[in-house]
Tab-separated table of C-alpha atoms and ligand atoms in Angstrom:
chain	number	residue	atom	x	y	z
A	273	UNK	CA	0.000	0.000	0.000
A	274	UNK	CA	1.064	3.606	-0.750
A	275	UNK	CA	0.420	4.818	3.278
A	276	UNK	CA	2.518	2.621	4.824
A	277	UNK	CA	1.379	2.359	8.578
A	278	UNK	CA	-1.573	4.787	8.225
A	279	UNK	CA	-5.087	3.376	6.698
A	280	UNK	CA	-6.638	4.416	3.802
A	281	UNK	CA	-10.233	5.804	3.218
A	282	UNK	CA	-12.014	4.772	0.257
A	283	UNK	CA	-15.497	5.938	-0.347
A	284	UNK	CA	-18.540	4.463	-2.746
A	285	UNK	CA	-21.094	6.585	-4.394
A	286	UNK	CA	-24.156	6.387	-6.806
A	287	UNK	CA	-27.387	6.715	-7.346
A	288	UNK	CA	-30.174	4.506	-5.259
A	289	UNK	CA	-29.580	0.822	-6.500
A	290	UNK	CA	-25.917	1.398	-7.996
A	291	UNK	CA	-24.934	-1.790	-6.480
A	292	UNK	CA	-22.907	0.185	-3.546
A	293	UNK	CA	-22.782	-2.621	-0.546
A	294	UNK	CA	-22.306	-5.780	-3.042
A	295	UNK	CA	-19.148	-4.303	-4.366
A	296	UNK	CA	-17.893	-3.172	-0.889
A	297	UNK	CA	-18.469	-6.562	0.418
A	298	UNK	CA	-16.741	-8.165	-2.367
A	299	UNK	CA	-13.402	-5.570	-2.457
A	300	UNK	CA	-12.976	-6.201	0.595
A	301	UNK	CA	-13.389	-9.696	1.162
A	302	UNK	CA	-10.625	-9.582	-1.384
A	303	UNK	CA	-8.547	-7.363	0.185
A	304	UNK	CA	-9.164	-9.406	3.504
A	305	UNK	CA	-7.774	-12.363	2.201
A	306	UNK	CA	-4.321	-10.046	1.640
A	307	UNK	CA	-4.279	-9.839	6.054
A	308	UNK	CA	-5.368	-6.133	6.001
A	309	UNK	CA	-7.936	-5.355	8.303
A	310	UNK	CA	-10.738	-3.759	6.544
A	311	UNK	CA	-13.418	-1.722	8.478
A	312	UNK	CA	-16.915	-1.357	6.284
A	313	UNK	CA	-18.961	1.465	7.179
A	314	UNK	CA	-21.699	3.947	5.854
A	315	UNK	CA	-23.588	6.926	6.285
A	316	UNK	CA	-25.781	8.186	7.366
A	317	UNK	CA	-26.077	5.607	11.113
A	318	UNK	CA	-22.760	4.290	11.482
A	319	UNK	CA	-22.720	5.232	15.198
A	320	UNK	CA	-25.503	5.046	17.378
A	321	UNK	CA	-26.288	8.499	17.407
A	322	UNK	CA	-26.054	8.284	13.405
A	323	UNK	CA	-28.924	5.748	13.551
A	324	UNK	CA	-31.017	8.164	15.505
A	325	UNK	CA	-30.124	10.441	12.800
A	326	UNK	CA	-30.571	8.223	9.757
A	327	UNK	CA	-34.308	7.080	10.968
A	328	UNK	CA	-35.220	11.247	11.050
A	329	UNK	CA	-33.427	11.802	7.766
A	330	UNK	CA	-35.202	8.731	5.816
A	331	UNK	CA	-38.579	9.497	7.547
A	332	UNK	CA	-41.391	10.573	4.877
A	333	UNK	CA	-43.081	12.117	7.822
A	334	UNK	CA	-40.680	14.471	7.983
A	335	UNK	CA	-39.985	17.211	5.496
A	336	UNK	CA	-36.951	19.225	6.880
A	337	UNK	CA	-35.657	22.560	4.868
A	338	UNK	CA	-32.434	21.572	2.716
A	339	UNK	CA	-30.308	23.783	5.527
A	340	UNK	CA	-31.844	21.299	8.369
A	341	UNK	CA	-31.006	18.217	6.444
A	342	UNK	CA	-27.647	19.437	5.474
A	343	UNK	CA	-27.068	19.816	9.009
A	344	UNK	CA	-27.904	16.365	10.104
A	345	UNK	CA	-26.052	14.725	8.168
A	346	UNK	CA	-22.881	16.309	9.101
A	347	UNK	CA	-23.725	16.141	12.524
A	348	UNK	CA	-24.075	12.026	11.728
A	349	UNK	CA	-20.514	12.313	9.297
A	350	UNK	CA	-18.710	14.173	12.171
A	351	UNK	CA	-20.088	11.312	15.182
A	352	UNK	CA	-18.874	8.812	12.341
A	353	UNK	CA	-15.451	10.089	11.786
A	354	UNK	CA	-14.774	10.491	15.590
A	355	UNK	CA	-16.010	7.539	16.620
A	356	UNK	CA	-15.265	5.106	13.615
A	357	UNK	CA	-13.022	6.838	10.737
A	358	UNK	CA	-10.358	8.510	12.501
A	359	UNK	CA	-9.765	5.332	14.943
A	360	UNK	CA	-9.680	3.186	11.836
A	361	UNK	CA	-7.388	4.919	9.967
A	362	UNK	CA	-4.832	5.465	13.273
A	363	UNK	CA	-4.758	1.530	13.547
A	364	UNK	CA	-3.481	0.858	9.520
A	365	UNK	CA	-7.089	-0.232	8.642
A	366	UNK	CA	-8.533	0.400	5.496
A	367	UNK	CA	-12.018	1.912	5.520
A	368	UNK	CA	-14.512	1.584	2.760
A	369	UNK	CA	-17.262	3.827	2.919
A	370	UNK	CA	-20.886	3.448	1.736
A	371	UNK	CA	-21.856	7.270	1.213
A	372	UNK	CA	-19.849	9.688	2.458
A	373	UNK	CA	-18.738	13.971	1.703
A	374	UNK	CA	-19.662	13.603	-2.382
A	375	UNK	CA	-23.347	12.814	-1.349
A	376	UNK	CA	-23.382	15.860	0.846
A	377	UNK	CA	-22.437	17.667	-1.793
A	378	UNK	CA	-24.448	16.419	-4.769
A	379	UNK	CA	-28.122	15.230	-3.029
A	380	UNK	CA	-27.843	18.539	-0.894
A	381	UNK	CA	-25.949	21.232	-3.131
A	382	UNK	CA	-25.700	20.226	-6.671
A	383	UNK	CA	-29.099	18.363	-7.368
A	384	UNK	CA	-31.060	20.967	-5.341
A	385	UNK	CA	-30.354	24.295	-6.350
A	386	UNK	CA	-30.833	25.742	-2.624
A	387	UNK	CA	-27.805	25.544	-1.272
A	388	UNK	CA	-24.343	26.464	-2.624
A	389	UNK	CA	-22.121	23.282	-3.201
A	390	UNK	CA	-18.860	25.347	-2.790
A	391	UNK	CA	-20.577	25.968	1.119
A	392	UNK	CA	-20.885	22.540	1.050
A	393	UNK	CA	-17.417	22.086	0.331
A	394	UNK	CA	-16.254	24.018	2.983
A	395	UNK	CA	-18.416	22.429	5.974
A	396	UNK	CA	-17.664	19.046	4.567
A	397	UNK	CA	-13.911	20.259	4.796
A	398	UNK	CA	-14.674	21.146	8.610
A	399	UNK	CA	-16.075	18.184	9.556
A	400	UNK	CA	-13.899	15.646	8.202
A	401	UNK	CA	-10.296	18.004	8.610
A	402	UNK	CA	-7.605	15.442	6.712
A	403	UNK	CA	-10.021	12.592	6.632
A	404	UNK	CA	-10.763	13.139	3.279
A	405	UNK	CA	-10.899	10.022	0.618
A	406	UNK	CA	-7.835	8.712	-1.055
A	407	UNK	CA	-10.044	7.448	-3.164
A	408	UNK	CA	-14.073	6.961	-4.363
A	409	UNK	CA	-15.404	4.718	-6.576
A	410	UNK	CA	-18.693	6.493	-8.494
A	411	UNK	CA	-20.678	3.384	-9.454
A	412	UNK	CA	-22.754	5.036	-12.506
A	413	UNK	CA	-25.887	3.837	-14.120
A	414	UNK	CA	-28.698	4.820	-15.459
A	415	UNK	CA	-31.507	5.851	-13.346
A	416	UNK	CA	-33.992	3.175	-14.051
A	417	UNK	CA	-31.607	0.685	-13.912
A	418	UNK	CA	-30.753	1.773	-10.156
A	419	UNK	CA	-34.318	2.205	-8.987
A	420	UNK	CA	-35.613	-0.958	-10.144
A	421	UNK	CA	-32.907	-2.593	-8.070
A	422	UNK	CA	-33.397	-0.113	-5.258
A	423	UNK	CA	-37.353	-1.640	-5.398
A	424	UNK	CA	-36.529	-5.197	-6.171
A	425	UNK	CA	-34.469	-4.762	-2.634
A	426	UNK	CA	-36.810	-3.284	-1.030
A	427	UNK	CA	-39.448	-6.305	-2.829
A	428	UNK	CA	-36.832	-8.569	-1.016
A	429	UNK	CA	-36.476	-7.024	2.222
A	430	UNK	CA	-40.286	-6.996	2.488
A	431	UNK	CA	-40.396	-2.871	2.858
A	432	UNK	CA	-42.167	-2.947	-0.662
A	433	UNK	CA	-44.551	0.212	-1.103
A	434	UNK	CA	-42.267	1.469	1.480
A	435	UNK	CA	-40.182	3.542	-0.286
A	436	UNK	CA	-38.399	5.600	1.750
A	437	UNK	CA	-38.146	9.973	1.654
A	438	UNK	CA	-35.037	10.015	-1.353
A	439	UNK	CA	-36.225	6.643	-3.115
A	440	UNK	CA	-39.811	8.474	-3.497
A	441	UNK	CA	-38.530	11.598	-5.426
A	442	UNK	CA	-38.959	11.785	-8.970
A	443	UNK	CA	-36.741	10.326	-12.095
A	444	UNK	CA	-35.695	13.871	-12.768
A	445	UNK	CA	-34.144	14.334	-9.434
A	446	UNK	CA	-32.317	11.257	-9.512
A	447	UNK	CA	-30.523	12.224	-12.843
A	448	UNK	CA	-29.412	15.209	-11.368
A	449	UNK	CA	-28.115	13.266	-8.636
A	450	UNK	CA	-26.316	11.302	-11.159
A	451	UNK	CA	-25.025	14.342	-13.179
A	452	UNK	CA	-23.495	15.426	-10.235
A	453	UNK	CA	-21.602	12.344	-9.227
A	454	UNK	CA	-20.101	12.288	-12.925
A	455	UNK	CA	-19.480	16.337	-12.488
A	456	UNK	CA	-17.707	15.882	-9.499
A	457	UNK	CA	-15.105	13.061	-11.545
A	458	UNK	CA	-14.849	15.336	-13.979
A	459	UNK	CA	-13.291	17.938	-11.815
A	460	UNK	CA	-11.500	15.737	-9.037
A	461	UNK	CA	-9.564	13.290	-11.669
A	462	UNK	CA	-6.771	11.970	-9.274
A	463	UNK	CA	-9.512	10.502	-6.770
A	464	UNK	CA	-12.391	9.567	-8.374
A	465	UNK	CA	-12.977	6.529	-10.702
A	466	UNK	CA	-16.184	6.406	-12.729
A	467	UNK	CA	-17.049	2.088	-13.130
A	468	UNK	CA	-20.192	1.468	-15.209
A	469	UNK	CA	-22.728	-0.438	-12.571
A	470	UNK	CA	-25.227	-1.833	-15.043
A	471	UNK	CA	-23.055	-4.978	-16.069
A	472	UNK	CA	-22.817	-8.101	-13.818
A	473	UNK	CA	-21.371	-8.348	-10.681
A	474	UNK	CA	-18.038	-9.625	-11.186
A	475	UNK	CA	-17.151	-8.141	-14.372
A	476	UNK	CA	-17.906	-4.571	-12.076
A	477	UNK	CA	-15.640	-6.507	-9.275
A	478	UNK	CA	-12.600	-6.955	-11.262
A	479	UNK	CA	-12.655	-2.894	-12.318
A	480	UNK	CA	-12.852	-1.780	-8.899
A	481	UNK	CA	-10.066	-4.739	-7.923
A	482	UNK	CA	-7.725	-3.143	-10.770
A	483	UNK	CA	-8.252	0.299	-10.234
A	484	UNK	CA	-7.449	-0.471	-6.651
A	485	UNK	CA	-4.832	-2.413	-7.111
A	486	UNK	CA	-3.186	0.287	-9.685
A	487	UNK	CA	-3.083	2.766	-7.448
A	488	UNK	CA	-2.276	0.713	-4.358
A	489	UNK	CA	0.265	-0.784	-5.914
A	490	UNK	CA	-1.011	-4.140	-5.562
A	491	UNK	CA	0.297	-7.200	-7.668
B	19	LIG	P1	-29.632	4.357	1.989
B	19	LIG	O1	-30.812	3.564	2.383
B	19	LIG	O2	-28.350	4.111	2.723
B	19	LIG	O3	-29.515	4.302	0.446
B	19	LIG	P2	-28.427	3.789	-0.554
B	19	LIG	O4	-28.487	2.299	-0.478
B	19	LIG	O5	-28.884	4.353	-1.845
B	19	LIG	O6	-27.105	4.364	-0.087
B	19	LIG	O7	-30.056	5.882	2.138
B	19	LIG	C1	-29.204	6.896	2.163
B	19	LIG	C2	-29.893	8.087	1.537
B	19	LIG	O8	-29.335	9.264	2.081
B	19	LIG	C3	-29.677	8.130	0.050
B	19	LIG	O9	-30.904	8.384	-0.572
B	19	LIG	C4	-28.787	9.333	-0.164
B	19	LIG	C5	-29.007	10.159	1.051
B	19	LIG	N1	-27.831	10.963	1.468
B	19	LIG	C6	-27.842	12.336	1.282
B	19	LIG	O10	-28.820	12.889	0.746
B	19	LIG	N2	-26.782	13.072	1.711
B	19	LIG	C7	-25.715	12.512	2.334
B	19	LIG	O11	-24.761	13.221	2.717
B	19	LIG	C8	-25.699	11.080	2.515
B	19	LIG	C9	-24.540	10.424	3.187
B	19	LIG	C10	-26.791	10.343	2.073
């Protein structure tokens, strides 16, 4: 690995039904089998004030301004990097992270249009300090594609008809959430890597395993 004795911080991102927590399972699985210690997380609820959080912020009941909702889930990022994150990364682990600062600043700044995404920026900047990603893995698809999973989950899980606050916003919301994701790739070349989600499983496995391996150095 390139930080030798300090972790590393990887972060996932998408759209609803991207395929997120398979490919996380599966990296690091992989990577597991190499002796690292790998810590899985995601936001929002890593930390038991985050689930508090997480059940307000995915509640239809509730319909917070974008400022509130902003808020809350850097309140439930900062609880997560104190509490998980930070620890991780002072022990050597590596973290992958389902969700994490690019979500902030697409769902909340770029797809909305109320709140400034360079403000974003800058509170995401104070609420993680250094624990920034090394490196995030935008899983894109189209939008269909990812809902239909997102509902054949929830078909699964037995929460059908339950869709929850961002899963019931409309198509056109969801592409902007996508737009953004690409946007932000665009911009931040070093540390993102765009993988295209709507192919199977393992073909979408062994991108992730040689981008990561590229850049870890990995053999
Ligand atoms: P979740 O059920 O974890 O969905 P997914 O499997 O798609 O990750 O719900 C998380 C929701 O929270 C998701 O719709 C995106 C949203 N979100 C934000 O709007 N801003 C954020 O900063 C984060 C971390 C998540």
């Amino acid at each position: 690995m390139a930080t030798s004795g300090a972790g590393s911080l990887i972060s996932f991102e998408g759209i609803e039904g991207c395929g997120k927590s398979t490919q996380i399972v599966l990296l690091a699985e992989r990577l597991r089998a190499t002796g690292r210690e790998v810590v899985i997380s995601r936001e929002p609820g890593a930390t038991s004030l985050g689930s508090e959080l997480r059940k307000i912020l995915l509640d239809p009941t509730y319909d917070p301004d974008a400022l509130t909702e902003l808020l809350l889930y850097l309140a439930d990022r900062r609880e997560h990097r104190r509490l998980v994150i930070a620890p991780a990364l002072q022990r050597g682990a590596l973290v992958l992270i389902d969700r994490y600062v690019d979500s902030t600043w697409v769902y909340q700044g770029f797809a909305q249009d109320e709140i400034e995404p360079s403000l974003i920026e800058r509170l995401n900047r104070l609420v993680v300090g250094d624990n920034w990603p090394d490196l995030t893995f935008i899983l894109d698809c189209p939008v269909a594609v990812g809902l239909e999973r997102a509902r054949e989950r929830n078909r699964e899980t037995g929460a059908e008809g339950v869709a929850d606050r961002f899963e019931q916003r409309h198509l056109e919301f969801h592409d902007r959430v996508r737009q953004g994701f690409l946007a932000l790739a665009k911009v931040e070349k070093e540390r993102f890597r765009v993988i295209a989600a709507d192919r199977e499983v393992e073909t979408i496995h062994n991108d992730i395993w040689r981008e990561f391996s590229l850049k870890y150095a990995i053999s």
